[in-house]
Amino acid sequence: SRTEINNLIDKYSEQAGLDVDFVKAVINQESGFNPNATSKCGAMGLMQLMPGTSQGLGVTNAYDPEQNIQGGTKYLKGLMDRFDNNKSLALAAYNAGPNAVKKYGGIPPYQETQNYVKSVLARYDRIKGGG
């Protein structure tokens, strides 16, 4: 249920040292809070983890909300650390991969990634503002 998912988001965001609202904005963008979501490129679950990423995070079932959020928040926290807590760069890396962000020295010039970053940050601002 949505309540259970929110409880898991609270738990693992806190554990990872991430802003709960930021994680909610990412999940909303990635899967619309659908634990069974699968993207055309094979990303799975609430935080849309790729199979290789899941494996690296010790996630055995990416469709299990608890494992997905635990792995996804750990991954997102790693990106936040890597990009000096810059949300835009961490989001770009989450969407396009950290190497693309490094290669371009910022948000890559991909339309999808640029829209993704804008959209997540706009939603984050709305959640933060209580909207």
CSV table of N, CA, C and O in Angstrom, one decimal:
chain,number,residue,atom,x,y,z
A,1,SER,N,0.8,-1.2,0.0
A,1,SER,CA,0.0,0.0,0.0
A,1,SER,C,0.9,1.3,0.0
A,1,SER,O,2.1,1.2,0.3
A,2,ARG,N,0.3,2.4,-0.3
A,2,ARG,CA,1.0,3.6,-0.4
A,2,ARG,C,1.5,4.0,1.0
A,2,ARG,O,2.6,4.5,1.1
A,3,THR,N,0.8,3.7,2.0
A,3,THR,CA,1.3,4.0,3.4
A,3,THR,C,2.5,3.2,3.7
A,3,THR,O,3.5,3.7,4.2
A,4,GLU,N,2.5,1.9,3.4
A,4,GLU,CA,3.7,1.0,3.6
A,4,GLU,C,4.9,1.6,2.8
A,4,GLU,O,6.0,1.6,3.4
A,5,ILE,N,4.6,1.9,1.6
A,5,ILE,CA,5.7,2.5,0.8
A,5,ILE,C,6.2,3.8,1.4
A,5,ILE,O,7.5,3.9,1.5
A,6,ASN,N,5.4,4.6,1.8
A,6,ASN,CA,5.8,5.9,2.5
A,6,ASN,C,6.7,5.6,3.7
A,6,ASN,O,7.7,6.2,4.0
A,7,ASN,N,6.2,4.6,4.5
A,7,ASN,CA,7.0,4.2,5.7
A,7,ASN,C,8.4,3.7,5.3
A,7,ASN,O,9.4,4.0,6.0
A,8,LEU,N,8.5,2.9,4.2
A,8,LEU,CA,9.8,2.4,3.8
A,8,LEU,C,10.6,3.6,3.3
A,8,LEU,O,11.8,3.6,3.5
A,9,ILE,N,10.0,4.5,2.6
A,9,ILE,CA,10.8,5.7,2.1
A,9,ILE,C,11.3,6.5,3.3
A,9,ILE,O,12.5,6.8,3.3
A,10,ASP,N,10.5,6.7,4.3
A,10,ASP,CA,11.0,7.4,5.5
A,10,ASP,C,12.1,6.6,6.2
A,10,ASP,O,13.2,7.2,6.5
A,11,LYS,N,12.0,5.3,6.3
A,11,LYS,CA,13.0,4.5,7.0
A,11,LYS,C,14.3,4.5,6.3
A,11,LYS,O,15.4,4.8,6.9
A,12,TYR,N,14.3,4.3,5.0
A,12,TYR,CA,15.6,4.2,4.2
A,12,TYR,C,16.2,5.5,3.8
A,12,TYR,O,17.4,5.6,3.7
A,13,SER,N,15.3,6.5,3.7
A,13,SER,CA,15.9,7.9,3.4
A,13,SER,C,16.7,8.3,4.6
A,13,SER,O,17.8,8.8,4.5
A,14,GLU,N,16.1,8.1,5.8
A,14,GLU,CA,16.7,8.5,7.0
A,14,GLU,C,18.0,7.7,7.2
A,14,GLU,O,19.0,8.3,7.5
A,15,GLN,N,17.9,6.4,6.9
A,15,GLN,CA,19.1,5.6,7.1
A,15,GLN,C,20.3,6.0,6.1
A,15,GLN,O,21.4,6.0,6.5
A,16,ALA,N,19.9,6.5,4.9
A,16,ALA,CA,20.9,6.9,4.0
A,16,ALA,C,21.3,8.4,4.2
A,16,ALA,O,22.2,8.8,3.5
A,17,GLY,N,20.5,9.1,5.0
A,17,GLY,CA,20.8,10.5,5.2
A,17,GLY,C,20.3,11.3,4.1
A,17,GLY,O,21.0,12.3,3.7
A,18,LEU,N,19.2,10.9,3.5
A,18,LEU,CA,18.6,11.7,2.4
A,18,LEU,C,17.3,12.4,2.8
A,18,LEU,O,16.7,11.9,3.7
A,19,ASP,N,17.0,13.5,2.1
A,19,ASP,CA,15.7,14.2,2.4
A,19,ASP,C,14.6,13.3,1.9
A,19,ASP,O,14.6,12.9,0.7
A,20,VAL,N,13.7,12.9,2.7
A,20,VAL,CA,12.6,12.1,2.4
A,20,VAL,C,11.8,12.6,1.2
A,20,VAL,O,11.4,11.8,0.3
A,21,ASP,N,11.6,13.9,1.2
A,21,ASP,CA,10.8,14.5,0.1
A,21,ASP,C,11.5,14.4,-1.3
A,21,ASP,O,10.9,14.2,-2.3
A,22,PHE,N,12.9,14.4,-1.2
A,22,PHE,CA,13.7,14.3,-2.4
A,22,PHE,C,13.5,12.8,-3.0
A,22,PHE,O,13.3,12.6,-4.2
A,23,VAL,N,13.6,11.9,-2.1
A,23,VAL,CA,13.4,10.5,-2.5
A,23,VAL,C,12.0,10.3,-3.0
A,23,VAL,O,11.8,9.6,-4.1
A,24,LYS,N,11.0,10.8,-2.4
A,24,LYS,CA,9.6,10.7,-2.9
A,24,LYS,C,9.5,11.3,-4.3
A,24,LYS,O,8.8,10.8,-5.2
A,25,ALA,N,10.1,12.4,-4.6
A,25,ALA,CA,10.1,13.1,-5.9
A,25,ALA,C,10.7,12.2,-6.9
A,25,ALA,O,10.2,12.1,-8.0
A,26,VAL,N,11.8,11.5,-6.6
A,26,VAL,CA,12.5,10.6,-7.5
A,26,VAL,C,11.6,9.4,-7.8
A,26,VAL,O,11.4,9.0,-9.0
A,27,ILE,N,11.0,8.8,-6.8
A,27,ILE,CA,10.1,7.6,-6.9
A,27,ILE,C,8.9,8.0,-7.8
A,27,ILE,O,8.5,7.3,-8.7
A,28,ASN,N,8.3,9.2,-7.5
A,28,ASN,CA,7.2,9.6,-8.3
A,28,ASN,C,7.5,9.7,-9.8
A,28,ASN,O,6.8,9.3,-10.6
A,29,GLN,N,8.7,10.3,-10.1
A,29,GLN,CA,9.1,10.4,-11.4
A,29,GLN,C,9.5,9.1,-12.1
A,29,GLN,O,9.1,8.8,-13.2
A,30,GLU,N,10.1,8.2,-11.3
A,30,GLU,CA,10.6,7.0,-11.9
A,30,GLU,C,9.5,6.0,-12.1
A,30,GLU,O,9.4,5.3,-13.2
A,31,SER,N,8.5,5.8,-11.2
A,31,SER,CA,7.6,4.7,-11.3
A,31,SER,C,6.1,5.2,-11.0
A,31,SER,O,5.2,4.3,-11.0
A,32,GLY,N,5.9,6.4,-10.6
A,32,GLY,CA,4.6,6.9,-10.1
A,32,GLY,C,4.1,6.0,-8.9
A,32,GLY,O,3.0,5.8,-8.8
A,33,PHE,N,5.1,5.6,-8.1
A,33,PHE,CA,4.8,4.8,-6.9
A,33,PHE,C,4.2,3.4,-7.2
A,33,PHE,O,3.5,2.8,-6.5
A,34,ASN,N,4.6,2.9,-8.4
A,34,ASN,CA,4.1,1.5,-8.8
A,34,ASN,C,5.3,0.6,-8.6
A,34,ASN,O,6.3,0.6,-9.4
A,35,PRO,N,5.2,-0.3,-7.6
A,35,PRO,CA,6.3,-1.2,-7.3
A,35,PRO,C,6.6,-2.2,-8.5
A,35,PRO,O,7.6,-2.8,-8.5
A,36,ASN,N,5.6,-2.4,-9.4
A,36,ASN,CA,5.8,-3.4,-10.5
A,36,ASN,C,6.2,-2.7,-11.8
A,36,ASN,O,6.2,-3.4,-12.8
A,37,ALA,N,6.5,-1.4,-11.7
A,37,ALA,CA,6.9,-0.7,-13.0
A,37,ALA,C,8.1,-1.3,-13.6
A,37,ALA,O,9.1,-1.7,-12.9
A,38,THR,N,8.1,-1.4,-14.9
A,38,THR,CA,9.3,-1.8,-15.7
A,38,THR,C,9.5,-0.9,-16.8
A,38,THR,O,8.5,-0.6,-17.6
A,39,SER,N,10.6,-0.3,-17.0
A,39,SER,CA,10.8,0.6,-18.2
A,39,SER,C,11.2,-0.2,-19.4
A,39,SER,O,11.6,-1.3,-19.3
A,40,LYS,N,11.2,0.5,-20.5
A,40,LYS,CA,11.5,-0.1,-21.8
A,40,LYS,C,13.0,-0.6,-21.8
A,40,LYS,O,13.3,-1.5,-22.5
A,41,CYS,N,13.8,0.1,-21.0
A,41,CYS,CA,15.2,-0.4,-21.0
A,41,CYS,C,15.5,-1.3,-19.9
A,41,CYS,O,16.7,-1.7,-19.6
A,42,GLY,N,14.5,-1.8,-19.2
A,42,GLY,CA,14.6,-2.9,-18.2
A,42,GLY,C,14.8,-2.5,-16.8
A,42,GLY,O,15.1,-3.3,-15.9
A,43,ALA,N,14.6,-1.1,-16.5
A,43,ALA,CA,14.7,-0.7,-15.1
A,43,ALA,C,13.5,-1.2,-14.3
A,43,ALA,O,12.4,-1.2,-14.9
A,44,MET,N,13.7,-1.5,-13.1
A,44,MET,CA,12.6,-2.2,-12.3
A,44,MET,C,12.2,-1.5,-11.0
A,44,MET,O,13.0,-1.0,-10.3
A,45,GLY,N,10.9,-1.6,-10.7
A,45,GLY,CA,10.4,-1.3,-9.4
A,45,GLY,C,10.2,0.2,-9.1
A,45,GLY,O,10.3,1.0,-10.1
A,46,LEU,N,10.0,0.5,-7.9
A,46,LEU,CA,9.7,1.9,-7.5
A,46,LEU,C,10.8,2.9,-7.9
A,46,LEU,O,10.5,4.0,-8.4
A,47,MET,N,12.1,2.6,-7.7
A,47,MET,CA,13.1,3.5,-8.0
A,47,MET,C,13.8,3.2,-9.3
A,47,MET,O,14.9,3.7,-9.6
A,48,GLN,N,13.2,2.3,-10.1
A,48,GLN,CA,13.6,1.9,-11.4
A,48,GLN,C,15.1,1.6,-11.4
A,48,GLN,O,15.9,2.2,-12.1
A,49,LEU,N,15.5,0.5,-10.7
A,49,LEU,CA,16.9,0.0,-10.7
A,49,LEU,C,17.2,-0.8,-11.9
A,49,LEU,O,16.4,-1.7,-12.3
A,50,MET,N,18.3,-0.6,-12.5
A,50,MET,CA,18.7,-1.5,-13.6
A,50,MET,C,19.3,-2.8,-13.0
A,50,MET,O,19.8,-2.8,-11.9
A,51,PRO,N,19.2,-3.9,-13.8
A,51,PRO,CA,19.6,-5.2,-13.3
A,51,PRO,C,21.0,-5.1,-12.7
A,51,PRO,O,21.3,-5.6,-11.6
A,52,GLY,N,22.0,-4.5,-13.4
A,52,GLY,CA,23.4,-4.4,-12.9
A,52,GLY,C,23.5,-3.6,-11.7
A,52,GLY,O,24.2,-4.0,-10.7
A,53,THR,N,22.8,-2.5,-11.6
A,53,THR,CA,22.8,-1.7,-10.4
A,53,THR,C,22.2,-2.5,-9.2
A,53,THR,O,22.8,-2.5,-8.1
A,54,SER,N,21.1,-3.1,-9.5
A,54,SER,CA,20.4,-3.9,-8.4
A,54,SER,C,21.4,-4.9,-7.8
A,54,SER,O,21.6,-5.0,-6.6
A,55,GLN,N,22.1,-5.6,-8.7
A,55,GLN,CA,23.0,-6.7,-8.3
A,55,GLN,C,24.1,-6.1,-7.4
A,55,GLN,O,24.5,-6.6,-6.4
A,56,GLY,N,24.7,-4.9,-7.9
A,56,GLY,CA,25.7,-4.3,-7.1
A,56,GLY,C,25.3,-3.8,-5.8
A,56,GLY,O,26.1,-3.6,-4.9
A,57,LEU,N,24.0,-3.6,-5.6
A,57,LEU,CA,23.5,-3.1,-4.3
A,57,LEU,C,23.0,-4.2,-3.4
A,57,LEU,O,22.4,-4.0,-2.4
A,58,GLY,N,23.1,-5.4,-3.9
A,58,GLY,CA,22.6,-6.6,-3.2
A,58,GLY,C,21.1,-6.8,-3.2
A,58,GLY,O,20.5,-7.4,-2.4
A,59,VAL,N,20.5,-6.2,-4.2
A,59,VAL,CA,19.0,-6.3,-4.3
A,59,VAL,C,18.7,-7.6,-5.2
A,59,VAL,O,19.1,-7.7,-6.3
A,60,THR,N,18.1,-8.5,-4.5
A,60,THR,CA,17.8,-9.8,-5.2
A,60,THR,C,16.4,-9.8,-5.9
A,60,THR,O,16.2,-10.5,-6.9
A,61,ASN,N,15.5,-8.9,-5.4
A,61,ASN,CA,14.2,-8.8,-6.1
A,61,ASN,C,13.9,-7.3,-6.2
A,61,ASN,O,13.4,-6.7,-5.2
A,62,ALA,N,14.1,-6.7,-7.3
A,62,ALA,CA,13.9,-5.2,-7.5
A,62,ALA,C,12.4,-4.9,-7.4
A,62,ALA,O,12.1,-3.7,-7.3
A,63,TYR,N,11.5,-5.9,-7.5
A,63,TYR,CA,10.1,-5.5,-7.4
A,63,TYR,C,9.6,-5.6,-6.0
A,63,TYR,O,8.4,-5.3,-5.7
A,64,ASP,N,10.4,-6.0,-5.1
A,64,ASP,CA,10.1,-5.9,-3.6
A,64,ASP,C,10.3,-4.5,-3.2
A,64,ASP,O,11.5,-4.0,-3.2
A,65,PRO,N,9.2,-3.8,-2.7
A,65,PRO,CA,9.4,-2.4,-2.4
A,65,PRO,C,10.5,-2.1,-1.4
A,65,PRO,O,11.3,-1.2,-1.5
A,66,GLU,N,10.6,-3.0,-0.4
A,66,GLU,CA,11.6,-2.7,0.7
A,66,GLU,C,13.0,-2.8,0.1
A,66,GLU,O,13.9,-1.9,0.3
A,67,GLN,N,13.3,-3.9,-0.6
A,67,GLN,CA,14.6,-4.1,-1.2
A,67,GLN,C,14.9,-2.9,-2.2
A,67,GLN,O,16.0,-2.4,-2.3
A,68,ASN,N,13.9,-2.6,-3.0
A,68,ASN,CA,14.1,-1.6,-4.1
A,68,ASN,C,14.4,-0.2,-3.4
A,68,ASN,O,15.4,0.5,-3.9
A,69,ILE,N,13.7,0.2,-2.4
A,69,ILE,CA,13.9,1.5,-1.8
A,69,ILE,C,15.2,1.5,-1.0
A,69,ILE,O,16.0,2.4,-1.0
A,70,GLN,N,15.5,0.4,-0.3
A,70,GLN,CA,16.8,0.3,0.4
A,70,GLN,C,17.9,0.4,-0.6
A,70,GLN,O,18.9,1.2,-0.4
A,71,GLY,N,17.9,-0.3,-1.7
A,71,GLY,CA,19.0,-0.2,-2.7
A,71,GLY,C,19.0,1.1,-3.4
A,71,GLY,O,20.1,1.7,-3.6
A,72,GLY,N,17.8,1.6,-3.8
A,72,GLY,CA,17.7,2.9,-4.5
A,72,GLY,C,18.2,4.1,-3.7
A,72,GLY,O,18.9,4.9,-4.2
A,73,THR,N,17.9,4.1,-2.4
A,73,THR,CA,18.3,5.2,-1.6
A,73,THR,C,19.8,5.1,-1.4
A,73,THR,O,20.5,6.1,-1.3
A,74,LYS,N,20.3,3.9,-1.2
A,74,LYS,CA,21.8,3.7,-1.1
A,74,LYS,C,22.5,4.2,-2.3
A,74,LYS,O,23.5,4.9,-2.2
A,75,TYR,N,22.0,3.9,-3.5
A,75,TYR,CA,22.5,4.3,-4.8
A,75,TYR,C,22.5,5.9,-4.9
A,75,TYR,O,23.5,6.5,-5.2
A,76,LEU,N,21.3,6.4,-4.6
A,76,LEU,CA,21.1,7.9,-4.7
A,76,LEU,C,22.1,8.6,-3.7
A,76,LEU,O,22.7,9.6,-4.1
A,77,LYS,N,22.2,8.1,-2.5
A,77,LYS,CA,23.1,8.7,-1.5
A,77,LYS,C,24.5,8.7,-2.1
A,77,LYS,O,25.3,9.6,-1.9
A,78,GLY,N,24.9,7.6,-2.7
A,78,GLY,CA,26.3,7.5,-3.3
A,78,GLY,C,26.5,8.5,-4.3
A,78,GLY,O,27.6,9.2,-4.4
A,79,LEU,N,25.5,8.8,-5.1
A,79,LEU,CA,25.6,9.8,-6.2
A,79,LEU,C,25.6,11.2,-5.5
A,79,LEU,O,26.3,12.1,-6.0
A,80,MET,N,24.8,11.4,-4.5
A,80,MET,CA,24.8,12.7,-3.8
A,80,MET,C,26.2,13.0,-3.2
A,80,MET,O,26.8,14.1,-3.3
A,81,ASP,N,26.8,12.0,-2.6
A,81,ASP,CA,28.2,12.1,-2.1
A,81,ASP,C,29.2,12.4,-3.2
A,81,ASP,O,30.0,13.3,-3.1
A,82,ARG,N,29.1,11.7,-4.3
A,82,ARG,CA,30.0,11.8,-5.4
A,82,ARG,C,29.9,13.2,-6.0
A,82,ARG,O,30.9,13.7,-6.5
A,83,PHE,N,28.7,13.8,-6.0
A,83,PHE,CA,28.6,15.1,-6.7
A,83,PHE,C,28.3,16.2,-5.7
A,83,PHE,O,27.6,17.1,-5.9
A,84,ASP,N,29.0,16.1,-4.5
A,84,ASP,CA,29.0,17.1,-3.5
A,84,ASP,C,27.6,17.6,-3.1
A,84,ASP,O,27.3,18.8,-3.0
A,85,ASN,N,26.6,16.7,-2.9
A,85,ASN,CA,25.3,17.0,-2.6
A,85,ASN,C,24.5,17.9,-3.5
A,85,ASN,O,23.6,18.6,-3.1
A,86,ASN,N,25.0,18.0,-4.8
A,86,ASN,CA,24.3,18.7,-5.8
A,86,ASN,C,23.2,17.9,-6.4
A,86,ASN,O,23.4,16.9,-7.1
A,87,LYS,N,22.0,18.3,-6.0
A,87,LYS,CA,20.8,17.5,-6.4
A,87,LYS,C,20.7,17.3,-7.9
A,87,LYS,O,20.4,16.3,-8.4
A,88,SER,N,20.9,18.4,-8.6
A,88,SER,CA,20.8,18.4,-10.1
A,88,SER,C,21.8,17.4,-10.7
A,88,SER,O,21.4,16.6,-11.6
A,89,LEU,N,23.0,17.4,-10.3
A,89,LEU,CA,24.0,16.5,-10.8
A,89,LEU,C,23.7,15.0,-10.4
A,89,LEU,O,23.9,14.1,-11.2
A,90,ALA,N,23.3,14.9,-9.1
A,90,ALA,CA,23.0,13.5,-8.6
A,90,ALA,C,21.8,12.9,-9.4
A,90,ALA,O,21.8,11.8,-9.8
A,91,LEU,N,20.8,13.8,-9.7
A,91,LEU,CA,19.7,13.3,-10.5
A,91,LEU,C,20.1,13.0,-11.9
A,91,LEU,O,19.6,12.0,-12.5
A,92,ALA,N,20.9,13.8,-12.5
A,92,ALA,CA,21.4,13.6,-13.9
A,92,ALA,C,22.1,12.3,-13.9
A,92,ALA,O,21.9,11.5,-14.8
A,93,ALA,N,22.9,12.0,-12.9
A,93,ALA,CA,23.7,10.7,-12.8
A,93,ALA,C,22.7,9.6,-12.6
A,93,ALA,O,22.9,8.5,-13.2
A,94,TYR,N,21.7,9.8,-11.8
A,94,TYR,CA,20.7,8.7,-11.6
A,94,TYR,C,20.0,8.3,-12.9
A,94,TYR,O,19.7,7.2,-13.2
A,95,ASN,N,19.8,9.3,-13.7
A,95,ASN,CA,19.1,9.1,-15.0
A,95,ASN,C,20.0,8.7,-16.1
A,95,ASN,O,19.7,7.7,-16.8
A,96,ALA,N,21.1,9.3,-16.3
A,96,ALA,CA,22.0,9.0,-17.4
A,96,ALA,C,23.3,8.3,-17.1
A,96,ALA,O,24.0,7.9,-18.0
A,97,GLY,N,23.5,8.1,-15.8
A,97,GLY,CA,24.7,7.4,-15.3
A,97,GLY,C,25.8,8.4,-15.0
A,97,GLY,O,25.9,9.5,-15.6
A,98,PRO,N,26.6,8.1,-13.9
A,98,PRO,CA,27.6,9.1,-13.4
A,98,PRO,C,28.6,9.4,-14.4
A,98,PRO,O,29.2,10.5,-14.4
A,99,ASN,N,28.9,8.4,-15.3
A,99,ASN,CA,30.0,8.7,-16.3
A,99,ASN,C,29.6,9.8,-17.3
A,99,ASN,O,30.4,10.6,-17.7
A,100,ALA,N,28.3,9.8,-17.6
A,100,ALA,CA,27.8,10.9,-18.6
A,100,ALA,C,28.0,12.2,-17.9
A,100,ALA,O,28.4,13.2,-18.6
A,101,VAL,N,27.7,12.3,-16.6
A,101,VAL,CA,27.8,13.6,-15.9
A,101,VAL,C,29.2,14.0,-15.9
A,101,VAL,O,29.6,15.2,-16.1
A,102,LYS,N,30.1,13.1,-15.6
A,102,LYS,CA,31.5,13.4,-15.6
A,102,LYS,C,32.0,13.8,-16.9
A,102,LYS,O,32.8,14.8,-17.0
A,103,LYS,N,31.7,13.1,-17.9
A,103,LYS,CA,32.1,13.4,-19.3
A,103,LYS,C,31.7,14.8,-19.7
A,103,LYS,O,32.5,15.5,-20.3
A,104,TYR,N,30.5,15.2,-19.4
A,104,TYR,CA,30.1,16.6,-19.8
A,104,TYR,C,30.3,17.6,-18.7
A,104,TYR,O,30.1,18.8,-19.0
A,105,GLY,N,30.8,17.2,-17.6
A,105,GLY,CA,31.1,18.2,-16.5
A,105,GLY,C,29.9,18.9,-16.0
A,105,GLY,O,29.9,20.0,-15.6
A,106,GLY,N,28.7,18.2,-16.0
A,106,GLY,CA,27.5,18.7,-15.6
A,106,GLY,C,26.3,17.9,-16.2
A,106,GLY,O,26.6,16.7,-16.6
A,107,ILE,N,25.2,18.4,-16.2
A,107,ILE,CA,24.0,17.7,-16.7
A,107,ILE,C,24.2,17.5,-18.2
A,107,ILE,O,24.5,18.4,-19.0
A,108,PRO,N,24.2,16.2,-18.6
A,108,PRO,CA,24.5,15.9,-20.1
A,108,PRO,C,23.4,16.5,-21.0
A,108,PRO,O,22.3,16.8,-20.5
A,109,PRO,N,23.8,16.8,-22.2
A,109,PRO,CA,22.9,17.5,-23.1
A,109,PRO,C,21.8,16.6,-23.7
A,109,PRO,O,21.4,16.8,-24.9
A,110,TYR,N,21.4,15.6,-23.0
A,110,TYR,CA,20.3,14.7,-23.5
A,110,TYR,C,19.0,15.4,-23.0
A,110,TYR,O,18.8,15.7,-21.8
A,111,GLN,N,18.1,15.5,-24.0
A,111,GLN,CA,16.7,16.0,-23.7
A,111,GLN,C,16.1,15.3,-22.5
A,111,GLN,O,15.5,15.9,-21.6
A,112,GLU,N,16.1,14.0,-22.5
A,112,GLU,CA,15.5,13.2,-21.5
A,112,GLU,C,16.0,13.5,-20.1
A,112,GLU,O,15.2,13.7,-19.2
A,113,THR,N,17.3,13.6,-20.0
A,113,THR,CA,18.0,13.8,-18.7
A,113,THR,C,17.7,15.2,-18.2
A,113,THR,O,17.4,15.4,-17.1
A,114,GLN,N,17.7,16.2,-19.1
A,114,GLN,CA,17.4,17.6,-18.8
A,114,GLN,C,16.0,17.7,-18.3
A,114,GLN,O,15.7,18.3,-17.2
A,115,ASN,N,15.1,17.1,-19.0
A,115,ASN,CA,13.7,17.1,-18.5
A,115,ASN,C,13.5,16.4,-17.2
A,115,ASN,O,12.7,16.8,-16.4
A,116,TYR,N,14.2,15.3,-17.1
A,116,TYR,CA,14.1,14.5,-15.8
A,116,TYR,C,14.5,15.3,-14.6
A,116,TYR,O,13.8,15.4,-13.6
A,117,VAL,N,15.7,16.0,-14.7
A,117,VAL,CA,16.2,16.8,-13.6
A,117,VAL,C,15.2,17.9,-13.3
A,117,VAL,O,14.8,18.1,-12.1
A,118,LYS,N,14.7,18.6,-14.3
A,118,LYS,CA,13.8,19.7,-14.1
A,118,LYS,C,12.5,19.2,-13.4
A,118,LYS,O,12.0,19.8,-12.5
A,119,SER,N,12.0,18.1,-13.9
A,119,SER,CA,10.7,17.5,-13.4
A,119,SER,C,10.8,17.1,-12.0
A,119,SER,O,10.0,17.4,-11.2
A,120,VAL,N,11.9,16.4,-11.6
A,120,VAL,CA,12.1,15.9,-10.3
A,120,VAL,C,12.2,17.1,-9.3
A,120,VAL,O,11.6,17.1,-8.2
A,121,LEU,N,13.0,18.0,-9.7
A,121,LEU,CA,13.3,19.2,-8.8
A,121,LEU,C,12.0,20.0,-8.6
A,121,LEU,O,11.7,20.5,-7.5
A,122,ALA,N,11.2,20.1,-9.7
A,122,ALA,CA,9.9,20.9,-9.6
A,122,ALA,C,9.0,20.1,-8.6
A,122,ALA,O,8.3,20.8,-7.8
A,123,ARG,N,8.9,18.8,-8.7
A,123,ARG,CA,8.1,18.1,-7.8
A,123,ARG,C,8.6,18.1,-6.4
A,123,ARG,O,7.8,18.3,-5.5
A,124,TYR,N,9.9,18.1,-6.2
A,124,TYR,CA,10.5,18.2,-4.9
A,124,TYR,C,10.1,19.5,-4.3
A,124,TYR,O,9.7,19.6,-3.1
A,125,ASP,N,10.2,20.6,-5.0
A,125,ASP,CA,9.8,21.9,-4.5
A,125,ASP,C,8.3,22.0,-4.1
A,125,ASP,O,7.9,22.5,-3.1
A,126,ARG,N,7.4,21.3,-5.0
A,126,ARG,CA,6.0,21.2,-4.6
A,126,ARG,C,5.8,20.5,-3.3
A,126,ARG,O,5.0,20.9,-2.5
A,127,ILE,N,6.4,19.3,-3.2
A,127,ILE,CA,6.3,18.5,-2.0
A,127,ILE,C,6.7,19.3,-0.8
A,127,ILE,O,6.1,19.4,0.3
A,128,LYS,N,7.9,19.9,-0.9
A,128,LYS,CA,8.5,20.7,0.2
A,128,LYS,C,7.5,21.9,0.6
A,128,LYS,O,7.4,22.2,1.7
A,129,GLY,N,6.9,22.4,-0.4
A,129,GLY,CA,6.0,23.6,-0.2
A,129,GLY,C,4.6,23.1,0.3
A,129,GLY,O,3.7,23.9,0.5
A,130,GLY,N,4.5,21.8,0.4
A,130,GLY,CA,3.2,21.3,0.9
A,130,GLY,C,2.2,21.1,-0.1
A,130,GLY,O,1.0,20.7,0.1
A,131,GLY,N,2.6,21.3,-1.4
A,131,GLY,CA,1.6,21.1,-2.5
A,131,GLY,C,1.6,19.8,-3.0
A,131,GLY,O,1.8,19.0,-3.7
